Short mmCIF file of C-alpha atoms in Angstrom, two decimals:
data_model
loop_
_atom_site.label_atom_id
_atom_site.label_comp_id
_atom_site.label_asym_id
_atom_site.label_seq_id
_atom_site.Cartn_x
_atom_site.Cartn_y
_atom_site.Cartn_z
CA UNK A 1 -56.99 16.04 -67.37
CA UNK A 2 -53.35 15.52 -66.63
CA UNK A 3 -53.10 13.55 -63.38
CA UNK A 4 -49.54 13.92 -62.21
CA UNK A 5 -48.23 11.64 -59.48
CA UNK A 6 -45.07 11.96 -57.43
CA UNK A 7 -43.94 10.38 -54.17
CA UNK A 8 -44.70 12.56 -51.17
CA UNK A 9 -41.33 12.40 -49.50
CA UNK A 10 -37.86 10.93 -49.94
CA UNK A 11 -34.91 10.89 -47.59
CA UNK A 12 -31.30 10.51 -48.67
CA UNK A 13 -27.83 11.01 -47.27
CA UNK A 14 -25.49 13.83 -48.19
CA UNK A 15 -23.36 12.81 -51.19
CA UNK A 16 -25.82 10.19 -52.35
CA UNK A 17 -28.05 10.08 -55.44
CA UNK A 18 -31.82 10.35 -55.36
CA UNK A 19 -34.29 9.72 -58.20
CA UNK A 20 -37.71 11.34 -58.05
CA UNK A 21 -40.26 9.72 -60.30
CA UNK A 22 -43.22 11.44 -61.92
CA UNK A 23 -45.99 9.65 -63.77
CA UNK A 24 -48.78 11.33 -65.65
CA UNK A 25 -51.84 10.65 -67.75
CA UNK A 26 -52.39 13.13 -70.55
CA UNK A 27 -53.31 13.07 -74.19
CA UNK A 28 -50.64 15.54 -75.16
CA UNK A 29 -48.33 18.21 -73.84
CA UNK A 30 -45.55 20.53 -74.95
CA UNK A 31 -42.97 19.71 -72.33
CA UNK A 32 -42.38 18.42 -68.83
CA UNK A 33 -40.67 20.66 -66.30
CA UNK A 34 -38.98 20.20 -62.96
CA UNK A 35 -38.90 22.96 -60.36
CA UNK A 36 -37.27 23.22 -56.95
CA UNK A 37 -39.03 25.04 -54.15
CA UNK A 38 -37.50 25.80 -50.79
CA UNK A 39 -39.89 26.47 -47.95
CA UNK A 40 -41.32 29.97 -48.14
CA UNK A 41 -39.76 30.69 -51.52
CA UNK A 42 -40.88 30.76 -55.13
CA UNK A 43 -40.28 27.76 -57.39
CA UNK A 44 -37.08 27.90 -59.40
CA UNK A 45 -36.57 26.14 -62.70
CA UNK A 46 -34.30 23.08 -62.79
CA UNK A 47 -34.84 21.22 -66.03
CA UNK A 48 -37.26 20.38 -68.77
CA UNK A 49 -37.80 17.72 -71.41
CA UNK A 50 -39.58 18.05 -74.71
CA UNK A 51 -38.26 14.94 -76.43
CA UNK A 52 -37.72 11.51 -74.94
CA UNK A 53 -34.38 10.97 -73.32
CA UNK A 54 -32.05 12.38 -70.75
CA UNK A 55 -31.24 16.05 -70.20
CA UNK A 56 -28.24 16.73 -68.00
CA UNK A 57 -27.53 19.96 -66.14
CA UNK A 58 -24.67 19.63 -63.73
CA UNK A 59 -25.81 17.67 -60.68
CA UNK A 60 -29.37 17.50 -61.97
CA UNK A 61 -30.66 15.34 -64.80
CA UNK A 62 -34.16 14.76 -66.05
CA UNK A 63 -35.52 11.94 -68.16
CA UNK A 64 -38.72 11.63 -70.16
CA UNK A 65 -40.50 8.74 -71.82
CA UNK A 66 -43.70 9.91 -73.48
CA UNK A 67 -44.73 6.39 -74.46
CA UNK A 68 -44.53 5.26 -70.84
CA UNK A 69 -45.99 8.44 -69.35
CA UNK A 70 -43.00 8.73 -67.08
CA UNK A 71 -40.31 11.17 -66.08
CA UNK A 72 -37.70 11.31 -63.37
CA UNK A 73 -35.39 13.88 -61.85
CA UNK A 74 -31.99 12.64 -60.75
CA UNK A 75 -30.09 14.55 -58.11
CA UNK A 76 -26.45 13.56 -57.74
CA UNK A 77 -23.89 14.35 -55.04
CA UNK A 78 -26.62 15.51 -52.71
CA UNK A 79 -25.93 18.54 -50.58
CA UNK A 80 -27.78 19.74 -47.50
CA UNK A 81 -29.07 22.72 -49.48
CA UNK A 82 -30.88 20.31 -51.81
CA UNK A 83 -33.45 19.71 -49.07
CA UNK A 84 -36.54 21.14 -50.74
CA UNK A 85 -39.74 20.26 -52.54
CA UNK A 86 -39.37 19.13 -56.15
CA UNK A 87 -42.27 19.78 -58.45
CA UNK A 88 -43.05 17.97 -61.67
CA UNK A 89 -45.12 20.09 -64.06
CA UNK A 90 -46.61 19.67 -67.50
CA UNK A 91 -47.07 22.45 -70.02
CA UNK A 92 -50.35 21.84 -71.79
CA UNK A 93 -50.66 21.78 -75.56
CA UNK A 94 -52.99 24.77 -75.75
CA UNK A 95 -50.97 27.48 -74.03
CA UNK A 96 -47.31 27.95 -73.37
CA UNK A 97 -46.23 28.73 -69.85
CA UNK A 98 -49.46 27.33 -68.43
CA UNK A 99 -48.34 24.60 -66.06
CA UNK A 100 -50.12 21.87 -64.20
CA UNK A 101 -48.12 20.77 -61.20
CA UNK A 102 -47.83 17.53 -59.35
CA UNK A 103 -48.16 17.61 -55.57
CA UNK A 104 -44.40 17.79 -55.16
CA UNK A 105 -41.85 15.52 -53.53
CA UNK A 106 -40.21 16.69 -50.32
CA UNK A 107 -36.56 15.62 -50.32
CA UNK A 108 -34.82 15.53 -46.98
CA UNK A 109 -31.03 15.33 -47.06
CA UNK A 110 -29.42 14.02 -43.89
CA UNK A 111 -25.77 14.32 -42.83
CA UNK B 1 -34.69 35.53 -67.79
CA UNK B 2 -37.29 37.77 -66.18
CA UNK B 3 -37.26 39.69 -62.95
CA UNK B 4 -40.67 39.73 -61.30
CA UNK B 5 -41.63 42.05 -58.49
CA UNK B 6 -44.70 41.03 -56.57
CA UNK B 7 -46.35 43.20 -53.92
CA UNK B 8 -47.22 42.90 -51.12
CA UNK B 9 -45.00 40.05 -50.00
CA UNK B 10 -47.40 39.23 -47.20
CA UNK B 11 -50.55 40.56 -45.58
CA UNK B 12 -53.00 39.74 -42.84
CA UNK B 13 -56.55 40.68 -43.75
CA UNK B 14 -59.94 40.67 -42.13
CA UNK B 15 -62.58 38.36 -43.54
CA UNK B 16 -64.97 40.06 -45.92
CA UNK B 17 -62.36 42.49 -47.23
CA UNK B 18 -60.45 42.41 -50.51
CA UNK B 19 -56.76 42.48 -51.33
CA UNK B 20 -55.13 43.43 -54.61
CA UNK B 21 -51.77 41.86 -55.46
CA UNK B 22 -49.49 43.46 -58.02
CA UNK B 23 -47.06 41.79 -60.38
CA UNK B 24 -44.50 43.87 -62.26
CA UNK B 25 -42.09 42.35 -64.80
CA UNK B 26 -38.86 44.02 -65.89
CA UNK B 27 -39.60 43.50 -69.59
CA UNK B 28 -42.53 42.74 -71.86
CA UNK B 29 -43.84 39.20 -71.70
CA UNK B 30 -46.56 37.54 -73.66
CA UNK B 31 -47.96 35.18 -71.08
CA UNK B 32 -48.74 35.96 -67.45
CA UNK B 33 -50.42 33.63 -65.00
CA UNK B 34 -51.65 33.61 -61.43
CA UNK B 35 -51.28 30.57 -59.21
CA UNK B 36 -52.39 29.71 -55.71
CA UNK B 37 -50.46 27.51 -53.31
CA UNK B 38 -52.46 26.46 -50.28
CA UNK B 39 -50.58 25.46 -47.14
CA UNK B 40 -48.58 22.29 -47.65
CA UNK B 41 -49.81 21.84 -51.20
CA UNK B 42 -48.57 22.35 -54.73
CA UNK B 43 -49.41 25.15 -57.13
CA UNK B 44 -52.81 25.44 -58.75
CA UNK B 45 -53.39 27.69 -61.74
CA UNK B 46 -56.06 30.32 -61.13
CA UNK B 47 -56.10 32.07 -64.49
CA UNK B 48 -54.22 33.38 -67.49
CA UNK B 49 -53.98 37.17 -67.48
CA UNK B 50 -54.67 38.40 -71.00
CA UNK B 51 -53.48 41.80 -72.08
CA UNK B 52 -56.38 43.96 -73.20
CA UNK B 53 -59.09 41.37 -72.58
CA UNK B 54 -60.72 39.38 -69.82
CA UNK B 55 -58.65 36.78 -68.03
CA UNK B 56 -59.16 33.09 -68.77
CA UNK B 57 -60.09 31.23 -65.59
CA UNK B 58 -59.46 27.60 -64.71
CA UNK B 59 -62.16 25.33 -63.44
CA UNK B 60 -63.14 26.24 -59.90
CA UNK B 61 -62.10 29.89 -60.16
CA UNK B 62 -64.41 32.74 -61.13
CA UNK B 63 -63.96 36.37 -62.05
CA UNK B 64 -66.17 37.70 -59.26
CA UNK B 65 -63.91 36.13 -56.65
CA UNK B 66 -60.56 36.69 -58.39
CA UNK B 67 -60.78 39.69 -60.73
CA UNK B 68 -57.62 40.15 -62.77
CA UNK B 69 -56.34 43.11 -64.71
CA UNK B 70 -53.58 43.25 -67.31
CA UNK B 71 -53.34 46.73 -68.73
CA UNK B 72 -50.03 46.15 -70.53
CA UNK B 73 -47.36 43.54 -71.22
CA UNK B 74 -45.40 44.14 -68.01
CA UNK B 75 -48.04 44.44 -65.30
CA UNK B 76 -50.96 42.53 -63.84
CA UNK B 77 -53.05 42.54 -60.69
CA UNK B 78 -55.01 39.83 -58.93
CA UNK B 79 -57.70 40.77 -56.43
CA UNK B 80 -58.91 38.30 -53.83
CA UNK B 81 -62.43 39.47 -53.06
CA UNK B 82 -64.66 39.02 -50.04
CA UNK B 83 -62.00 36.98 -48.32
CA UNK B 84 -62.57 34.09 -45.97
CA UNK B 85 -60.01 32.07 -43.97
CA UNK B 86 -60.07 29.46 -46.76
CA UNK B 87 -58.38 32.03 -49.01
CA UNK B 88 -55.28 31.95 -46.82
CA UNK B 89 -52.61 30.89 -49.29
CA UNK B 90 -49.58 32.00 -51.18
CA UNK B 91 -50.46 33.67 -54.46
CA UNK B 92 -47.81 33.65 -57.18
CA UNK B 93 -47.44 35.49 -60.43
CA UNK B 94 -45.71 33.65 -63.28
CA UNK B 95 -44.53 34.70 -66.73
CA UNK B 96 -43.37 32.87 -69.82
CA UNK B 97 -41.83 34.15 -73.02
CA UNK B 98 -42.25 31.21 -75.37
CA UNK B 99 -43.38 27.64 -75.60
CA UNK B 100 -41.05 25.04 -74.13
CA UNK B 101 -39.13 27.62 -72.15
CA UNK B 102 -39.03 27.98 -68.42
CA UNK B 103 -41.70 29.88 -66.58
CA UNK B 104 -40.49 32.41 -64.01
CA UNK B 105 -42.21 33.04 -60.71
CA UNK B 106 -42.54 36.02 -58.47
CA UNK B 107 -41.67 35.65 -54.82
CA UNK B 108 -45.31 35.21 -53.92
CA UNK B 109 -47.76 36.96 -51.63
CA UNK B 110 -48.47 35.16 -48.39
CA UNK B 111 -52.04 35.98 -47.45
CA UNK B 112 -53.56 35.20 -44.07
CA UNK B 113 -57.27 35.87 -43.56
CA UNK B 114 -58.46 36.17 -39.98
#
């Protein structure tokens, strides 16, 4: 299995930075993905990591350490529209596109 | 990218009936998947829709309850059979073109069983 753990909820102020951690237990995987999901909408892709290290995409960055079984998503310069659920997902080694998701972290951005 | 059209967007169904959800992609894709998202929860993979052969189901999901068709590389259907209120969920179609690339999701079908 690939137990994937994320905090349930985080609250941060507009303009601040928030880091969402994701830990997992798995024997192997292709890549680790981060998705954003607004209430009532489909998940949209934010970032992914195949190799260890930091991937930066504008206000969003994602980090992976395979040896530590750990990833995080960093959201900078928070905006009200960033209030959403953030999903950590692992693509298994046996089939591309087949994702196992964590429970998601609800981020609430306050004025 | 991939543009995915999923129909219906929502439905309210009587228990004991069945609903078929359609997923149409704007171009050929190798991998198509069906997920379920129960209220307040994350996504759970139901099955991989295989073109020209039977779908591959994840643990806890069976073909009799969730029959899937995939007649070609741009289209798939998921049927939720003999529905009960516990089947009330959002059902999402997802596609992927290659390993280590993003998966795209349809807008989902919000199903309520009464």
